[in-house]
PDB file of C-alpha atoms and ligand atoms in Angstrom:
ATOM      1  CA  GLY Y 915      78.562 -11.043-112.249  1.00 46.00           C
ATOM      2  CA  ALA Y 916      80.069 -14.491-112.702  1.00 61.00           C
ATOM      3  CA  SER Y 917      83.793 -14.604-112.145  1.00 70.00           C
ATOM      4  CA  PRO Y 918      85.730 -14.583-115.424  1.00 78.00           C
ATOM      5  CA  LEU Y 919      86.864 -17.879-116.943  1.00 91.00           C
ATOM      6  CA  VAL Y 920      90.640 -17.673-117.063  1.00 97.00           C
ATOM      7  CA  ILE Y 921      92.835 -20.504-118.265  1.00 97.00           C
ATOM      8  CA  ALA Y 922      96.454 -19.880-117.311  1.00 98.00           C
ATOM      9  CA  ILE Y 923      99.211 -21.538-119.325  1.00 98.00           C
ATOM     10  CA  ASP Y 924     102.804 -21.293-118.146  1.00 98.00           C
ATOM     11  CA  GLY Y 925     105.937 -23.155-119.104  1.00 98.00           C
ATOM     12  CA  PRO Y 926     109.400 -22.921-120.640  1.00 97.00           C
ATOM     13  CA  ALA Y 927     110.336 -21.759-124.157  1.00 95.00           C
ATOM     14  CA  GLY Y 928     109.066 -23.794-127.091  1.00 93.00           C
ATOM     15  CA  ALA Y 929     106.814 -26.096-125.048  1.00 96.00           C
ATOM     16  CA  GLY Y 930     103.824 -25.364-127.302  1.00 95.00           C
ATOM     17  CA  LYS Y 931     102.077 -22.799-125.101  1.00 96.00           C
ATOM     18  CA  SER Y 932     101.138 -20.453-127.966  1.00 95.00           C
ATOM     19  CA  THR Y 933     100.008 -23.124-130.394  1.00 96.00           C
ATOM     20  CA  VAL Y 934      98.026 -25.011-127.791  1.00 96.00           C
ATOM     21  CA  GLY Y 935      96.713 -21.811-126.186  1.00 97.00           C
ATOM     22  CA  ARG Y 936      95.313 -20.520-129.487  1.00 96.00           C
ATOM     23  CA  ALA Y 937      93.696 -23.858-130.360  1.00 96.00           C
ATOM     24  CA  LEU Y 938      92.190 -24.092-126.878  1.00 96.00           C
ATOM     25  CA  ALA Y 939      90.807 -20.558-127.062  1.00 96.00           C
ATOM     26  CA  ASP Y 940      89.223 -21.395-130.444  1.00 95.00           C
ATOM     27  CA  ARG Y 941      87.595 -24.546-129.093  1.00 95.00           C
ATOM     28  CA  LEU Y 942      86.218 -22.686-126.061  1.00 94.00           C
ATOM     29  CA  GLY Y 943      85.179 -19.488-127.849  1.00 94.00           C
ATOM     30  CA  LEU Y 944      87.569 -17.437-125.705  1.00 96.00           C
ATOM     31  CA  GLU Y 945      90.130 -14.855-126.672  1.00 96.00           C
ATOM     32  CA  TYR Y 946      93.826 -15.552-126.308  1.00 97.00           C
ATOM     33  CA  LEU Y 947      96.581 -13.388-124.810  1.00 97.00           C
ATOM     34  CA  ASP Y 948     100.288 -14.062-125.465  1.00 97.00           C
ATOM     35  CA  THR Y 949     101.998 -12.197-122.615  1.00 98.00           C
ATOM     36  CA  GLY Y 950     105.428 -13.224-123.940  1.00 98.00           C
ATOM     37  CA  ALA Y 951     104.685 -11.039-126.959  1.00 98.00           C
ATOM     38  CA  MET Y 952     104.150  -8.130-124.539  1.00 98.00           C
ATOM     39  CA  TYR Y 953     107.593  -8.650-122.911  1.00 98.00           C
ATOM     40  CA  ARG Y 954     109.103  -8.997-126.377  1.00 98.00           C
ATOM     41  CA  ALA Y 955     107.370  -5.779-127.503  1.00 98.00           C
ATOM     42  CA  MET Y 956     108.677  -3.966-124.418  1.00 98.00           C
ATOM     43  CA  THR Y 957     112.194  -5.197-125.217  1.00 98.00           C
ATOM     44  CA  PHE Y 958     111.858  -3.939-128.793  1.00 98.00           C
ATOM     45  CA  ALA Y 959     110.770  -0.506-127.503  1.00 98.00           C
ATOM     46  CA  VAL Y 960     113.698  -0.324-125.070  1.00 98.00           C
ATOM     47  CA  GLN Y 961     116.126  -1.186-127.866  1.00 98.00           C
ATOM     48  CA  GLN Y 962     114.518   1.326-130.252  1.00 97.00           C
ATOM     49  CA  ARG Y 963     115.172   4.033-127.685  1.00 97.00           C
ATOM     50  CA  GLY Y 964     118.803   2.986-127.305  1.00 97.00           C
ATOM     51  CA  VAL Y 965     118.344   2.176-123.623  1.00 98.00           C
ATOM     52  CA  PRO Y 966     120.633  -0.642-122.370  1.00 97.00           C
ATOM     53  CA  GLU Y 967     118.430  -3.616-121.314  1.00 96.00           C
ATOM     54  CA  GLY Y 968     120.206  -3.901-117.970  1.00 94.00           C
ATOM     55  CA  ASP Y 969     119.744  -0.225-117.028  1.00 97.00           C
ATOM     56  CA  LEU Y 970     117.149  -0.680-114.279  1.00 96.00           C
ATOM     57  CA  ALA Y 971     116.147   2.962-113.851  1.00 98.00           C
ATOM     58  CA  ASP Y 972     116.008   3.921-117.533  1.00 98.00           C
ATOM     59  CA  VAL Y 973     114.084   0.788-118.516  1.00 98.00           C
ATOM     60  CA  ALA Y 974     111.666   1.480-115.640  1.00 98.00           C
ATOM     61  CA  ALA Y 975     111.183   5.049-116.863  1.00 98.00           C
ATOM     62  CA  VAL Y 976     110.377   3.888-120.405  1.00 98.00           C
ATOM     63  CA  ALA Y 977     108.013   1.025-119.495  1.00 98.00           C
ATOM     64  CA  PRO Y 978     104.808   2.966-118.702  1.00 98.00           C
ATOM     65  CA  LEU Y 979     105.147   5.028-121.906  1.00 98.00           C
ATOM     66  CA  VAL Y 980     105.273   2.150-124.382  1.00 98.00           C
ATOM     67  CA  ASP Y 981     102.147   1.627-126.479  1.00 98.00           C
ATOM     68  CA  ILE Y 982     101.667  -2.060-127.332  1.00 98.00           C
ATOM     69  CA  ARG Y 983      98.846  -3.342-129.524  1.00 97.00           C
ATOM     70  CA  ILE Y 984      98.386  -7.029-130.160  1.00 95.00           C
ATOM     71  CA  ASP Y 985      95.741  -8.176-132.566  1.00 90.00           C
ATOM     72  CA  ASP Y 986      95.796 -11.823-133.599  1.00 76.00           C
ATOM     73  CA  SER Y 987      98.633 -11.750-136.096  1.00 81.00           C
ATOM     74  CA  THR Y 988     100.144  -8.280-135.671  1.00 96.00           C
ATOM     75  CA  VAL Y 989     102.119  -6.649-132.863  1.00 98.00           C
ATOM     76  CA  THR Y 990     102.398  -2.859-133.065  1.00 98.00           C
ATOM     77  CA  VAL Y 991     104.789  -0.986-130.770  1.00 98.00           C
ATOM     78  CA  ASP Y 992     104.481   2.799-130.581  1.00 97.00           C
ATOM     79  CA  GLY Y 993     102.751   2.737-133.967  1.00 97.00           C
ATOM     80  CA  VAL Y 994     105.441   0.603-135.659  1.00 96.00           C
ATOM     81  CA  ASP Y 995     104.726  -2.941-136.915  1.00 98.00           C
ATOM     82  CA  ALA Y 996     107.120  -5.077-134.853  1.00 98.00           C
ATOM     83  CA  THR Y 997     105.540  -8.483-135.580  1.00 98.00           C
ATOM     84  CA  GLU Y 998     108.724  -9.935-137.086  1.00 97.00           C
ATOM     85  CA  ALA Y 999     111.281  -7.957-135.095  1.00 98.00           C
ATOM     86  CA  ILE Y1000     110.017  -9.221-131.737  1.00 98.00           C
ATOM     87  CA  ARG Y1001     110.763 -12.831-132.812  1.00 94.00           C
ATOM     88  CA  GLY Y1002     114.267 -11.975-134.040  1.00 93.00           C
ATOM     89  CA  ARG Y1003     117.542 -12.765-132.358  1.00 91.00           C
ATOM     90  CA  ASP Y1004     118.204  -9.291-130.888  1.00 96.00           C
ATOM     91  CA  VAL Y1005     114.934  -9.267-128.959  1.00 97.00           C
ATOM     92  CA  THR Y1006     115.116 -12.970-128.033  1.00 94.00           C
ATOM     93  CA  GLU Y1007     118.589 -12.554-126.497  1.00 94.00           C
ATOM     94  CA  ALA Y1008     117.560  -9.508-124.442  1.00 97.00           C
ATOM     95  CA  VAL Y1009     113.966 -10.251-123.440  1.00 97.00           C
ATOM     96  CA  SER Y1010     114.709 -12.166-120.220  1.00 97.00           C
ATOM     97  CA  GLN Y1011     116.709  -9.253-118.860  1.00 97.00           C
ATOM     98  CA  VAL Y1012     113.962  -6.727-119.614  1.00 98.00           C
ATOM     99  CA  ALA Y1013     111.370  -9.138-118.163  1.00 98.00           C
ATOM    100  CA  ALA Y1014     113.341  -9.295-114.901  1.00 97.00           C
ATOM    101  CA  ASN Y1015     112.795  -5.546-114.377  1.00 98.00           C
ATOM    102  CA  PRO Y1016     110.156  -5.163-111.613  1.00 98.00           C
ATOM    103  CA  THR Y1017     108.644  -1.998-113.104  1.00 98.00           C
ATOM    104  CA  VAL Y1018     108.246  -3.659-116.488  1.00 98.00           C
ATOM    105  CA  ARG Y1019     106.415  -6.534-114.779  1.00 98.00           C
ATOM    106  CA  GLU Y1020     104.205  -4.192-112.779  1.00 98.00           C
ATOM    107  CA  VAL Y1021     103.188  -2.277-115.912  1.00 98.00           C
ATOM    108  CA  LEU Y1022     102.515  -5.369-118.035  1.00 98.00           C
ATOM    109  CA  VAL Y1023     100.731  -7.359-115.314  1.00 98.00           C
ATOM    110  CA  GLN Y1024      98.307  -4.447-114.885  1.00 98.00           C
ATOM    111  CA  ARG Y1025      97.648  -4.403-118.631  1.00 98.00           C
ATOM    112  CA  GLN Y1026      97.070  -8.174-118.602  1.00 98.00           C
ATOM    113  CA  ARG Y1027      94.528  -7.890-115.783  1.00 97.00           C
ATOM    114  CA  ASP Y1028      92.778  -5.026-117.595  1.00 97.00           C
ATOM    115  CA  TRP Y1029      92.639  -7.128-120.766  1.00 97.00           C
ATOM    116  CA  VAL Y1030      90.847  -9.948-118.929  1.00 96.00           C
ATOM    117  CA  ALA Y1031      88.527  -7.569-117.055  1.00 95.00           C
ATOM    118  CA  ASP Y1032      87.397  -6.112-120.408  1.00 94.00           C
ATOM    119  CA  ARG Y1033      86.440  -9.577-121.647  1.00 93.00           C
ATOM    120  CA  ASP Y1034      85.192 -11.719-118.776  1.00 81.00           C
ATOM    121  CA  GLY Y1035      88.026 -14.146-119.285  1.00 89.00           C
ATOM    122  CA  GLY Y1036      90.400 -15.684-121.780  1.00 97.00           C
ATOM    123  CA  VAL Y1037      93.285 -18.045-122.324  1.00 98.00           C
ATOM    124  CA  VAL Y1038      96.401 -16.307-121.022  1.00 98.00           C
ATOM    125  CA  GLU Y1039      99.875 -17.673-121.639  1.00 98.00           C
ATOM    126  CA  GLY Y1040     103.271 -16.780-120.159  1.00 98.00           C
ATOM    127  CA  ARG Y1041     105.582 -17.615-117.265  1.00 98.00           C
ATOM    128  CA  ASP Y1042     103.847 -16.210-114.145  1.00 98.00           C
ATOM    129  CA  ILE Y1043     100.171 -16.324-115.119  1.00 98.00           C
ATOM    130  CA  GLY Y1044      99.058 -19.026-112.653  1.00 98.00           C
ATOM    131  CA  SER Y1045     101.496 -17.970-109.934  1.00 97.00           C
ATOM    132  CA  VAL Y1046     101.132 -14.165-109.946  1.00 98.00           C
ATOM    133  CA  VAL Y1047      98.817 -12.654-112.558  1.00 98.00           C
ATOM    134  CA  PHE Y1048      95.751 -14.908-112.138  1.00 98.00           C
ATOM    135  CA  PRO Y1049      96.359 -17.203-109.142  1.00 97.00           C
ATOM    136  CA  ASP Y1050      92.589 -17.936-109.008  1.00 96.00           C
ATOM    137  CA  ALA Y1051      92.347 -19.060-112.644  1.00 96.00           C
ATOM    138  CA  ALA Y1052      89.767 -21.792-113.311  1.00 95.00           C
ATOM    139  CA  LEU Y1053      92.501 -23.994-114.724  1.00 97.00           C
ATOM    140  CA  LYS Y1054      96.257 -23.607-114.349  1.00 98.00           C
ATOM    141  CA  LEU Y1055      98.541 -25.524-116.668  1.00 98.00           C
ATOM    142  CA  TYR Y1056     102.275 -25.981-116.694  1.00 98.00           C
ATOM    143  CA  VAL Y1057     103.050 -27.078-120.247  1.00 98.00           C
ATOM    144  CA  THR Y1058     106.514 -28.500-120.800  1.00 97.00           C
ATOM    145  CA  ALA Y1059     108.621 -30.915-122.868  1.00 97.00           C
ATOM    146  CA  SER Y1060     112.243 -32.002-122.874  1.00 96.00           C
ATOM    147  CA  PRO Y1061     114.708 -29.264-123.926  1.00 96.00           C
ATOM    148  CA  ARG Y1062     115.750 -31.303-126.964  1.00 97.00           C
ATOM    149  CA  VAL Y1063     112.179 -31.677-128.221  1.00 97.00           C
ATOM    150  CA  ARG Y1064     111.475 -27.982-127.593  1.00 97.00           C
ATOM    151  CA  ALA Y1065     114.597 -27.025-129.570  1.00 97.00           C
ATOM    152  CA  GLU Y1066     113.606 -29.358-132.433  1.00 97.00           C
ATOM    153  CA  ARG Y1067     110.155 -27.775-132.558  1.00 95.00           C
ATOM    154  CA  ARG Y1068     111.632 -24.268-132.722  1.00 93.00           C
ATOM    155  CA  VAL Y1069     114.008 -25.322-135.498  1.00 95.00           C
ATOM    156  CA  ASN Y1070     111.133 -26.816-137.498  1.00 94.00           C
ATOM    157  CA  GLN Y1071     109.261 -23.553-137.017  1.00 89.00           C
ATOM    158  CA  VAL Y1072     111.923 -20.934-137.772  1.00 87.00           C
ATOM    159  CA  GLY Y1073     115.086 -22.842-138.731  1.00 91.00           C
ATOM    160  CA  GLY Y1074     118.516 -22.709-137.099  1.00 93.00           C
ATOM    161  CA  ASP Y1075     120.936 -25.192-135.597  1.00 96.00           C
ATOM    162  CA  VAL Y1076     119.299 -27.515-133.068  1.00 97.00           C
ATOM    163  CA  ASP Y1077     122.271 -27.578-130.641  1.00 98.00           C
ATOM    164  CA  GLU Y1078     122.495 -23.783-130.676  1.00 96.00           C
ATOM    165  CA  VAL Y1079     118.758 -23.328-130.226  1.00 95.00           C
ATOM    166  CA  GLU Y1080     118.730 -25.870-127.387  1.00 97.00           C
ATOM    167  CA  ALA Y1081     121.567 -24.037-125.595  1.00 96.00           C
ATOM    168  CA  SER Y1082     119.781 -20.722-126.057  1.00 94.00           C
ATOM    169  CA  ILE Y1083     116.451 -21.927-124.634  1.00 95.00           C
ATOM    170  CA  ILE Y1084     118.136 -23.679-121.702  1.00 96.00           C
ATOM    171  CA  LYS Y1085     119.928 -20.421-120.895  1.00 95.00           C
ATOM    172  CA  ARG Y1086     116.711 -18.367-121.112  1.00 95.00           C
ATOM    173  CA  ASP Y1087     114.746 -20.914-119.019  1.00 96.00           C
ATOM    174  CA  ARG Y1088     117.450 -20.828-116.343  1.00 96.00           C
ATOM    175  CA  PHE Y1089     117.381 -17.021-116.242  1.00 96.00           C
ATOM    176  CA  ASP Y1090     113.548 -16.929-116.169  1.00 96.00           C
ATOM    177  CA  SER Y1091     113.391 -19.574-113.407  1.00 96.00           C
ATOM    178  CA  SER Y1092     115.984 -17.993-111.145  1.00 97.00           C
ATOM    179  CA  ARG Y1093     115.039 -14.292-111.275  1.00 96.00           C
ATOM    180  CA  GLU Y1094     113.886 -12.547-108.118  1.00 95.00           C
ATOM    181  CA  HIS Y1095     110.513 -11.245-109.354  1.00 96.00           C
ATOM    182  CA  SER Y1096     107.848 -13.697-110.564  1.00 96.00           C
ATOM    183  CA  PRO Y1097     110.154 -16.501-111.681  1.00 96.00           C
ATOM    184  CA  LEU Y1098     108.948 -19.265-113.989  1.00 96.00           C
ATOM    185  CA  THR Y1099     107.661 -21.987-111.693  1.00 95.00           C
ATOM    186  CA  GLU Y1100     104.923 -24.610-111.430  1.00 96.00           C
ATOM    187  CA  ALA Y1101     102.185 -22.588-109.731  1.00 95.00           C
ATOM    188  CA  THR Y1102     100.323 -24.027-106.745  1.00 94.00           C
ATOM    189  CA  GLY Y1103      97.423 -26.095-108.062  1.00 95.00           C
ATOM    190  CA  SER Y1104      98.721 -26.253-111.616  1.00 97.00           C
ATOM    191  CA  LYS Y1105      98.492 -29.386-113.740  1.00 97.00           C
ATOM    192  CA  VAL Y1106     101.721 -30.385-115.412  1.00 97.00           C
ATOM    193  CA  VAL Y1107     101.309 -31.381-119.057  1.00 97.00           C
ATOM    194  CA  ASP Y1108     104.463 -32.976-120.480  1.00 97.00           C
ATOM    195  CA  THR Y1109     103.978 -32.742-124.236  1.00 96.00           C
ATOM    196  CA  THR Y1110     107.116 -34.675-125.205  1.00 95.00           C
ATOM    197  CA  GLY Y1111     105.862 -37.112-127.839  1.00 93.00           C
ATOM    198  CA  MET Y1112     102.372 -35.589-127.996  1.00 95.00           C
ATOM    199  CA  SER Y1113     100.806 -33.947-131.041  1.00 94.00           C
ATOM    200  CA  ILE Y1114      99.123 -30.562-130.731  1.00 94.00           C
ATOM    201  CA  ASP Y1115      95.652 -32.144-131.016  1.00 95.00           C
ATOM    202  CA  GLU Y1116      96.480 -34.661-128.292  1.00 97.00           C
ATOM    203  CA  VAL Y1117      97.592 -31.869-125.983  1.00 97.00           C
ATOM    204  CA  VAL Y1118      94.448 -29.808-126.646  1.00 97.00           C
ATOM    205  CA  ASP Y1119      92.169 -32.815-126.082  1.00 97.00           C
ATOM    206  CA  HIS Y1120      93.991 -33.656-122.859  1.00 97.00           C
ATOM    207  CA  ILE Y1121      93.594 -30.091-121.581  1.00 97.00           C
ATOM    208  CA  LEU Y1122      89.879 -30.078-122.446  1.00 96.00           C
ATOM    209  CA  GLU Y1123      89.533 -33.227-120.309  1.00 96.00           C
ATOM    210  CA  LEU Y1124      91.363 -31.510-117.443  1.00 96.00           C
ATOM    211  CA  LEU Y1125      89.014 -28.529-117.757  1.00 94.00           C
ATOM    212  CA  GLU Y1126      85.972 -30.814-117.750  1.00 93.00           C
ATOM    213  CA  ALA Y1127      87.268 -32.528-114.601  1.00 92.00           C
ATOM    214  CA  ALA Y1128      87.927 -29.184-112.914  1.00 88.00           C
ATOM    215  CA  ARG Y1129      84.385 -27.891-113.486  1.00 83.00           C
TER     216      ARG Y1129
HETATM  217  O1  CDP T1062     107.769 -18.164-127.192  1.00 58.00           O
HETATM  218  P1  CDP T1062     108.909 -18.313-126.244  1.00 58.00           P
HETATM  219  O2  CDP T1062     108.688 -19.465-125.355  1.00 58.00           O
HETATM  220  O3  CDP T1062     110.246 -18.277-126.871  1.00 58.00           O
HETATM  221  O4  CDP T1062     108.927 -17.069-125.263  1.00 58.00           O
HETATM  222  P2  CDP T1062     107.788 -16.027-124.958  1.00 58.00           P
HETATM  223  O5  CDP T1062     106.606 -16.715-124.387  1.00 58.00           O
HETATM  224  O6  CDP T1062     107.583 -15.182-126.159  1.00 58.00           O
HETATM  225  O7  CDP T1062     108.443 -15.174-123.785  1.00 58.00           O
HETATM  226  C1  CDP T1062     109.634 -14.422-123.999  1.00 58.00           C
HETATM  227  C2  CDP T1062     110.237 -14.058-122.665  1.00 58.00           C
HETATM  228  O8  CDP T1062     109.371 -13.134-122.003  1.00 58.00           O
HETATM  229  C3  CDP T1062     110.444 -15.189-121.674  1.00 58.00           C
HETATM  230  O9  CDP T1062     111.686 -15.881-121.886  1.00 58.00           O
HETATM  231  C4  CDP T1062     110.418 -14.443-120.342  1.00 58.00           C
HETATM  232  O10 CDP T1062     111.676 -13.855-120.039  1.00 58.00           O
HETATM  233  C5  CDP T1062     109.426 -13.311-120.604  1.00 58.00           C
HETATM  234  N1  CDP T1062     108.079 -13.553-120.075  1.00 58.00           N
HETATM  235  C6  CDP T1062     107.862 -13.322-118.735  1.00 58.00           C
HETATM  236  O11 CDP T1062     108.798 -12.990-118.006  1.00 58.00           O
HETATM  237  N2  CDP T1062     106.618 -13.447-118.209  1.00 58.00           N
HETATM  238  C7  CDP T1062     105.587 -13.798-118.969  1.00 58.00           C
HETATM  239  N3  CDP T1062     104.362 -13.892-118.420  1.00 58.00           N
HETATM  240  C8  CDP T1062     105.787 -14.084-120.340  1.00 58.00           C
HETATM  241  C9  CDP T1062     107.061 -13.964-120.868  1.00 58.00           C
HETATM  242  O1  CDP T1063     104.684 -20.746-127.095  1.00 58.00           O
HETATM  243  P1  CDP T1063     105.805 -21.725-126.919  1.00 58.00           P
HETATM  244  O2  CDP T1063     107.147 -21.098-127.017  1.00 58.00           O
HETATM  245  O3  CDP T1063     105.663 -22.533-125.674  1.00 58.00           O
HETATM  246  O4  CDP T1063     105.707 -22.791-128.101  1.00 58.00           O
HETATM  247  P2  CDP T1063     104.981 -22.679-129.518  1.00 58.00           P
HETATM  248  O5  CDP T1063     105.535 -21.537-130.269  1.00 58.00           O
HETATM  249  O6  CDP T1063     103.514 -22.785-129.371  1.00 58.00           O
HETATM  250  O7  CDP T1063     105.431 -24.065-130.180  1.00 58.00           O
HETATM  251  C1  CDP T1063     106.682 -24.243-130.793  1.00 58.00           C
HETATM  252  C2  CDP T1063     106.525 -25.174-131.990  1.00 58.00           C
HETATM  253  O8  CDP T1063     106.246 -26.506-131.520  1.00 58.00           O
HETATM  254  C3  CDP T1063     105.390 -24.816-132.931  1.00 58.00           C
HETATM  255  O9  CDP T1063     105.880 -24.865-134.249  1.00 58.00           O
HETATM  256  C4  CDP T1063     104.367 -25.903-132.711  1.00 58.00           C
HETATM  257  O10 CDP T1063     103.650 -26.194-133.891  1.00 58.00           O
HETATM  258  C5  CDP T1063     105.201 -27.071-132.271  1.00 58.00           C
HETATM  259  N1  CDP T1063     104.489 -28.031-131.398  1.00 58.00           N
HETATM  260  C6  CDP T1063     104.533 -29.358-131.674  1.00 58.00           C
HETATM  261  O11 CDP T1063     105.144 -29.753-132.651  1.00 58.00           O
HETATM  262  N2  CDP T1063     103.894 -30.290-130.864  1.00 58.00           N
HETATM  263  C7  CDP T1063     103.228 -29.875-129.774  1.00 58.00           C
HETATM  264  N3  CDP T1063     102.622 -30.790-128.994  1.00 58.00           N
HETATM  265  C8  CDP T1063     103.188 -28.508-129.472  1.00 58.00           C
HETATM  266  C9  CDP T1063     103.843 -27.596-130.306  1.00 58.00           C
END
């Protein structure tokens, strides 16, 4: 049949990938996949089992066994509702280390490809979607904004101290961009969308124009 319509959205923490990705999926009648939630869910499962995040072999052994269900608003991990826990500090501080584990990536990338194959497409958001998971996506976006603006957005969303949040996202971005396997990067052929100073609606409209131009 026709090749699936995949829109890949990558970028650093707090750039607006989830918000924009959901709105875009709504406008296009596509489903939306937050792959960051999958890495967060995996991190939660590793912590629940008492496995140290940096233990390469033990984390690799756990990864294929973890049951992750994501439906719109709820994330269930091994039958437990982890929707709030995966956004908490413990998971946020550990997720980059778990995501650097090559077996974890192998397991989750396969699940992401299966998800798209079951649906003939979707809006998929993460760090390596345009570079590794779906390099042939119809549209590849690298959504970003200045670290300060990203930190301010996070603080408006969930509270906290803006300097602390900014330091934390800079640290995570640096780790995600410098890891050996599937680092965060602007994929070949991706369109950079700098959302500093743009509203969510402006970003969505801009991306719809890019999609129109790409077709
Ligand atoms: O929402 P936020 O930007 O804070 O992060 P996220 O999208 O929930 O992703 C959490 C973490 O998962 C990232 O910092 C990466 O370490 C990892 N991740 C990844 O390695 N590859 C992906 N495709 C998505 C997320
Ligand atoms: O998924 P990611 O970590 O990239 O970011 P997000 O969770 O979608 O967005 C973080 C916060 O920024 C949300 O509260 C959005 O409503 C807000 N945002 C914004 O104020 N302006 C934009 N152009 C995009 C997002």
